C-alpha cells in the first residue's frame, strides 16, 4: 500500500519532536519533510541524537512550497500567529493541515486577539477549521472531512474530556473550579529562568490564576457542544514531572449523587473511545505518560453535593502530538489507534 | 544560663529526625535523651550519619522513667494511639509535653475513634491539652501555660493558616474546596510500595478524596475559633518533592472583592506573626522548604466571586517539628523565632 | 500468519511488566499466559491500570504445566535460584525459554554459588544455555538455535558492549575501572527503606564497591570471547532517574591513541548492529530511555594514554526485557528490531 | 560585641544567594551591602521572596566605593575576570577580600590564560592571595593573616580533600581517575537549554571529559602541598539533584593495603577538622546537602591494589559559600564552625 506522505513544519520544539517520534513509528505513513528555524539544513538525528539509527531526514529551513511538494498532510507545530502565514497557501495546493497552535481554535477573533495579542488574518480557513477532539460528540465525523484541523490545547483536552459528560447530562452547575498541574514542557523549549532545573525540581507554583489563555478555548468548546456558558475558574500549576497534566475538576451537582453513578455515565459515554479510560479509583499520572490515553476517576463528597473529576494525560501526546496523529488517522481512514497503541 | 533539657521519644521517624536537627541548632536547650523502638542503645549518628560530628547522643529503647529523669520538656513523635501510654506518667512527674501525634488534637473522642480506630484512654489530659498553633487568636497565651501541647497536623497547619482570616472576617461562604499537594514524607518512613521511588518520581496521585483523617482537625479548630461549621472538601495528593505542602483553597465570597483587599486583611491579621508571610503573587514551594515559614498568596476571579488562597509550608518543619520548637519557645519564654530563623 | 504464543512467568516485577508492555506492542506474537505469586487469578490490567484497554489477560498463580500448554516460548522473569524449578520441565515439553535471571549465565557453578549463595541444580541445561547478547561475536547464531537463553544482566550489557571491541582489538590493558550509575528499578520492586523516595531523590550513593554480583558475569563473557582475564574494578551507584544505566569505563591504552581512532574501530565493529549507536560526543542517558539502544561515546586524555568509554542503556529494556525480545526475534527468525523500533 | 560588617558583591547568583543566607544566620557579623548587575536598587527580598521577613536590605548596582565604606570584609561572587576590577581598589582601602571566582586561585598566569581566556591584570594581589582551603596543611594559619582569599572551586574542594592524605603519605601512584557528579547549580543561574529542567531531570551526561578548567587548580594545589605532579584524569557529569558533588577518586596503591588502613590514616589526618567526616561505609550525598561537611568513604579491591575514595560536598556550601564563611571566621578569629553548624 502506498504510504501517505507527511511534513512537519516546526519539528524542533517539544511537540514537533514528539510528532516525529510518533510518525516514525507509524506503519502507514512516511515522513518526507521536516523544517524549523534552522539557518541551514542539518540531519535531524544530529540535532536530536535520540533519533540516530531511526531517521536520516534533514531538518531544513522552512519552505512552504517544498513542504507542499513533499507531502500530502502537513503538521504545523509553530508558535501562535505563525500558522496564518502558511495555511492559505497550503490549502491552495490541496493539502490537508493539522495545526497544533491556537490559531484556528477560537472562532471568535475578538477573543483570539484579547488572549494572543494579534489580529487573526485568515478568517476564511478559521471558519471551516474543525476542532480536533475526536471523543466529543460530532467532531469525529467532521474531522474525517476537514481540510484544516485546529488541534486542541493540552489543558483543554484534559479538562473538556473530564467534564463534558456531566454538562451533557445536565448534572452540574455551570460554575466549576479546575486545579491543574502540568509538566513545564507545556511551556516550550525556550531557555528561561522559569524553566531552569532549580526552579522546577522540588517545587510547585501556580501561575496565571483565573487568567490562562486556554480558558476561552475550554469555555468555547463546552458552549458549542452543550449550549452552556461555563464559569471556569482555572488555576494551572507547574510540577516537576517529565511529562503530563493532572487536572482536578471540582463541580457542584444539581442533585445528590454518588461516584458510582457518575462513573457509569462516563463509561457509557466513552465506551467506544479507545483512548479514554474510566477508572475505579484515583488516576496516577504515570499510567498515561508516554501514551495517548486520558485517564479519568471520580469522587463525591459524603453529602453527595460536591464532585471531583480527576482527568490526566501526557501533555505532549494526548495533549498535542498524539491527538494530532489520531486526527490524521481519522482523516486518512485508518484505525484511530494506529501508531498510537 | 542553664539550658532547658529536652527529650525526644520517637527520634527516628522523619519528624523525630527533623526535631533532633532543629534542637541541636537551638542555643538555649540541651538534648539529653533520644529514644525509639531500637532493641539496643545505638549512637544516633550511627543510625543517621548526617549527624556525625554533631551529636554523640545514644538512641535508646524508650523508657519513660529515664526520659522523665533526663529532661524538662518531652517531645513525643509517635504513631497515633501510642502517646496515651506516656502522657499520664510524664505529667505526674511534672514534665511538659509536646505531642506531635493526633492523639490530643481532637476534643471529641467519638470523632477520634471514627478516624483513628481506637478508644481515647486519656480524657483527663485531652481536656487540658492546648492546640499548638500560635498564630491563631488566643492560642499563644494558652500555649505559654500549657502542660500538654497537641501539635497540629501538617495539612491543618497549611489550611487553617490559609483560610482562617477570611472566616474570622466573615468574608466567605462555609463551603470550601482544598486541593492540597504534599511530599510523601508526610506519610512516614515505613517502607511500602506506595513510597517506592518509582511510584513518586514523575508522578502525582490523589488519595482519600474527601475522606482524609485531618479534615475533622481542620473543621474543629475552625469551629472553635470562628463558631462556624465548615464544609471542607479536602483532596490531598502526593507529588515528587523532597518536602512541602502546597494547598490551594478555593472559596466563594459573600460579596465581590479583590485580591488586594484580601491581601490587606491578611497582612493586618498576621502582622506580628514572624512565620507567616503574605505575598504579592503566587507562592513557590521552594521558598518555604527548610524553613518554618508559611507563605500565603491570593487571586480573585474577574467577577470577584471566587477566591484562591495558596498556602504552603515545609510539612516536616512548619507542619510538625518547627511549630513544635516554636511552641517550646513560647512555653520557655524564649523568642518564638529562636533556633528557627 | 499464525502468531507465536508467549508466556511470561513472573509478570509483576519491573522487568516482567516491561516484557508485557513490549510484547503487547509486537505484531508477530501473542501473549497467552501471565503469572506471578498472586494467590488468585486477577486481571493484569487491574493490577497495573496502565494496561487498561490494552489487555484483558489474567495474571495467574504460576502453573508451569499451564504455561507449557499455553505458549511456545516462555519468558522467566524470576528471582535468582527460582528458574531451576521450571526449566527442566519446560524443556521436556519442547518449549523454548528466555530466562532473565542470573541462573543460566555463569557456566562455573562454584562462582554461581559464591555470588548467589545456592547450589546450581540444573547443570544439564546450564551447559547448553546460550548467553543472549546478540551483538557480541558468535552469539547471534547460537541464539537462533538455542533452547535456553541466559538473558544478560543490566550492568553486564552496558559494560561488555562498551568495552568489548577494545579488548578484541588488543588496544588496552586488562585492568579497567567501571564507574556505573543506575536507576533503583534495577533492584526490583520489593518495598524497603533503600528504595524509599526520600533515599533516592536528590541523592546518589555507591554500593557494593568492587563486590557486585554482576562482576563475574562480565569477566566470564569477556574471557569467553577474548581469552583474557580482565581485572574489572566495578563501582555501582544509585541515582534518581526513572530508568537507565550510565557506565563510565576507564581504560589504559597499550599505545597512545585518539578518540577518533577508537570511534572508528567501534563504528566498524558495530556497523550491522541496529541497537548500538556510536556517538561523536558524550551520551545523554535520556536518549536511550524507553528504547532498546545502547549509546556509546569516547574521550581520550591529552597524553593519549587514558581512555573513557561511556556506555548507556535503559536498564529494563536493553538491560533486560528489550534484549529478551530481541533474542526472541532471533529465535523466531524475525527481524531483530521487530517490536523494538 | 561590635559586629563585623560584611558586603557581598554579586549577591544574585546561586553562590551569592547562599552567602546571604549563611551570613544572615551568623550571629557575629552584620550584612550591610549587597550588589549585583541590577539597574536600580531593589529590595533583596523582592528579588528572592525566600528572604521575606529575614532582611530588608537593598540589592544595589555595584559601587565599589560604597561597598568599601559599608563593610570590613567583602565577598566577591562574580564571573571569572571581573574580580580584577575590584580587588586593587578594595585592598587600597584596607579591606579584606574573599573572592569566590577563579581569578586568584592559579599562581601561574599562563595557565589562567589558557583556561579562562583572559590576561591576569592583578599579579600583585595574585602573589599574596591565599588559597582558602583551611583543612590542608598550613593554609589555616595563612588564611588568618591574609588580605585576599582565593576561595576554592567546588570540584577542587571535593577532590583535594578526598585525595590529599594519600599523596601526603606517599601511598599512591600519581596517575588518578576522578569520576565526579554535580548538581547543575555549579554552572550558575544563566538561562540556557543546558539547564532546562527537561535536560537535567531523569538524565545524566558527562561534559568536558579530561578538559575541565578546574583540573589545573587541583593539580596546582596538590603540587604545592605535596611536591608531586599529579596526572589527574577528571570526568565531570551533571545529575539531577538540587545540590551536591559526589566525586569518586580511583587510585593505584604503591603497596597493597586495606580500606581500614586508609580510613585510619584519614581519621588521624582530619581529626581536628570539624567539617571533614571519615565514614565507615560509602557516603550518601544527602547527608552533606545543606551543610558545610565533606564526607569521605573508602573501598579497596580484593587484591589490595585499587582504591576508591568517595568524597562528597554541597557544591554551593562546602564547595563555595560555606568555605568562604569558614575562611571569614578564621580571618576574624571566630570559631571555624560559627554560623555553619
JSON list of C-alpha atoms in Angstrom, two decimals, chain A residues 2-63:
[
{"chain": "A", "resi": 2, "resn": "UNK", "atom": "CA", "xyz": [1.27, 3.45, -0.83]},
{"chain": "A", "resi": 3, "resn": "UNK", "atom": "CA", "xyz": [2.11, 5.36, 2.28]},
{"chain": "A", "resi": 4, "resn": "UNK", "atom": "CA", "xyz": [0.69, 8.83, 2.82]},
{"chain": "A", "resi": 5, "resn": "UNK", "atom": "CA", "xyz": [3.43, 11.46, 2.91]},
{"chain": "A", "resi": 6, "resn": "UNK", "atom": "CA", "xyz": [3.81, 13.72, 5.87]},
{"chain": "A", "resi": 7, "resn": "UNK", "atom": "CA", "xyz": [5.59, 17.01, 6.57]},
{"chain": "A", "resi": 8, "resn": "UNK", "atom": "CA", "xyz": [6.21, 18.55, 9.98]},
{"chain": "A", "resi": 9, "resn": "UNK", "atom": "CA", "xyz": [6.83, 22.29, 9.98]},
{"chain": "A", "resi": 10, "resn": "UNK", "atom": "CA", "xyz": [8.26, 23.26, 13.33]},
{"chain": "A", "resi": 11, "resn": "UNK", "atom": "CA", "xyz": [9.97, 19.96, 14.07]},
{"chain": "A", "resi": 12, "resn": "UNK", "atom": "CA", "xyz": [12.33, 21.06, 16.84]},
{"chain": "A", "resi": 13, "resn": "UNK", "atom": "CA", "xyz": [10.03, 22.13, 19.65]},
{"chain": "A", "resi": 14, "resn": "UNK", "atom": "CA", "xyz": [8.94, 19.62, 22.27]},
{"chain": "A", "resi": 15, "resn": "UNK", "atom": "CA", "xyz": [5.72, 18.95, 20.34]},
{"chain": "A", "resi": 16, "resn": "UNK", "atom": "CA", "xyz": [7.44, 18.75, 16.96]},
{"chain": "A", "resi": 17, "resn": "UNK", "atom": "CA", "xyz": [9.94, 16.26, 18.35]},
{"chain": "A", "resi": 18, "resn": "UNK", "atom": "CA", "xyz": [7.14, 14.12, 19.77]},
{"chain": "A", "resi": 19, "resn": "UNK", "atom": "CA", "xyz": [5.31, 14.25, 16.42]},
{"chain": "A", "resi": 20, "resn": "UNK", "atom": "CA", "xyz": [8.41, 13.00, 14.63]},
{"chain": "A", "resi": 21, "resn": "UNK", "atom": "CA", "xyz": [8.76, 10.19, 17.14]},
{"chain": "A", "resi": 22, "resn": "UNK", "atom": "CA", "xyz": [5.15, 9.05, 16.75]},
{"chain": "A", "resi": 23, "resn": "UNK", "atom": "CA", "xyz": [5.17, 9.36, 12.96]},
{"chain": "A", "resi": 24, "resn": "UNK", "atom": "CA", "xyz": [8.40, 7.36, 12.61]},
{"chain": "A", "resi": 25, "resn": "UNK", "atom": "CA", "xyz": [6.68, 4.53, 14.46]},
{"chain": "A", "resi": 26, "resn": "UNK", "atom": "CA", "xyz": [3.53, 4.68, 12.32]},
{"chain": "A", "resi": 27, "resn": "UNK", "atom": "CA", "xyz": [3.43, 1.94, 9.67]},
{"chain": "A", "resi": 28, "resn": "UNK", "atom": "CA", "xyz": [1.07, 3.62, 7.19]},
{"chain": "A", "resi": 29, "resn": "UNK", "atom": "CA", "xyz": [2.73, 6.99, 6.74]},
{"chain": "A", "resi": 30, "resn": "UNK", "atom": "CA", "xyz": [6.09, 8.22, 5.56]},
{"chain": "A", "resi": 31, "resn": "UNK", "atom": "CA", "xyz": [7.79, 11.30, 6.95]},
{"chain": "A", "resi": 32, "resn": "UNK", "atom": "CA", "xyz": [9.18, 13.24, 3.99]},
{"chain": "A", "resi": 33, "resn": "UNK", "atom": "CA", "xyz": [9.89, 16.75, 5.19]},
{"chain": "A", "resi": 34, "resn": "UNK", "atom": "CA", "xyz": [10.99, 18.35, 8.44]},
{"chain": "A", "resi": 35, "resn": "UNK", "atom": "CA", "xyz": [11.65, 22.03, 8.96]},
{"chain": "A", "resi": 36, "resn": "UNK", "atom": "CA", "xyz": [12.43, 24.61, 11.62]},
{"chain": "A", "resi": 37, "resn": "UNK", "atom": "CA", "xyz": [14.13, 27.98, 12.03]},
{"chain": "A", "resi": 38, "resn": "UNK", "atom": "CA", "xyz": [17.50, 26.32, 11.43]},
{"chain": "A", "resi": 39, "resn": "UNK", "atom": "CA", "xyz": [19.61, 28.55, 9.12]},
{"chain": "A", "resi": 40, "resn": "UNK", "atom": "CA", "xyz": [20.99, 25.53, 7.22]},
{"chain": "A", "resi": 41, "resn": "UNK", "atom": "CA", "xyz": [19.74, 22.01, 6.57]},
{"chain": "A", "resi": 42, "resn": "UNK", "atom": "CA", "xyz": [21.05, 19.67, 9.26]},
{"chain": "A", "resi": 43, "resn": "UNK", "atom": "CA", "xyz": [20.41, 16.00, 9.81]},
{"chain": "A", "resi": 44, "resn": "UNK", "atom": "CA", "xyz": [17.57, 15.78, 12.27]},
{"chain": "A", "resi": 45, "resn": "UNK", "atom": "CA", "xyz": [19.37, 13.00, 14.14]},
{"chain": "A", "resi": 46, "resn": "UNK", "atom": "CA", "xyz": [22.33, 15.30, 14.64]},
{"chain": "A", "resi": 47, "resn": "UNK", "atom": "CA", "xyz": [20.10, 17.88, 16.26]},
{"chain": "A", "resi": 48, "resn": "UNK", "atom": "CA", "xyz": [18.43, 15.17, 18.34]},
{"chain": "A", "resi": 49, "resn": "UNK", "atom": "CA", "xyz": [20.78, 12.20, 18.81]},
{"chain": "A", "resi": 50, "resn": "UNK", "atom": "CA", "xyz": [17.89, 10.13, 20.16]},
{"chain": "A", "resi": 51, "resn": "UNK", "atom": "CA", "xyz": [16.87, 9.71, 16.50]},
{"chain": "A", "resi": 52, "resn": "UNK", "atom": "CA", "xyz": [20.18, 8.18, 15.40]},
{"chain": "A", "resi": 53, "resn": "UNK", "atom": "CA", "xyz": [19.56, 4.90, 13.54]},
{"chain": "A", "resi": 54, "resn": "UNK", "atom": "CA", "xyz": [15.92, 5.90, 13.23]},
{"chain": "A", "resi": 55, "resn": "UNK", "atom": "CA", "xyz": [15.85, 8.56, 10.52]},
{"chain": "A", "resi": 56, "resn": "UNK", "atom": "CA", "xyz": [18.28, 10.14, 8.09]},
{"chain": "A", "resi": 57, "resn": "UNK", "atom": "CA", "xyz": [15.92, 13.02, 7.26]},
{"chain": "A", "resi": 58, "resn": "UNK", "atom": "CA", "xyz": [17.22, 16.56, 7.13]},
{"chain": "A", "resi": 59, "resn": "UNK", "atom": "CA", "xyz": [15.67, 19.36, 9.13]},
{"chain": "A", "resi": 60, "resn": "UNK", "atom": "CA", "xyz": [15.52, 22.27, 6.70]},
{"chain": "A", "resi": 61, "resn": "UNK", "atom": "CA", "xyz": [14.83, 26.00, 6.89]},
{"chain": "A", "resi": 62, "resn": "UNK", "atom": "CA", "xyz": [11.06, 26.18, 6.45]},
{"chain": "A", "resi": 63, "resn": "UNK", "atom": "CA", "xyz": [9.98, 26.46, 2.80]}
]
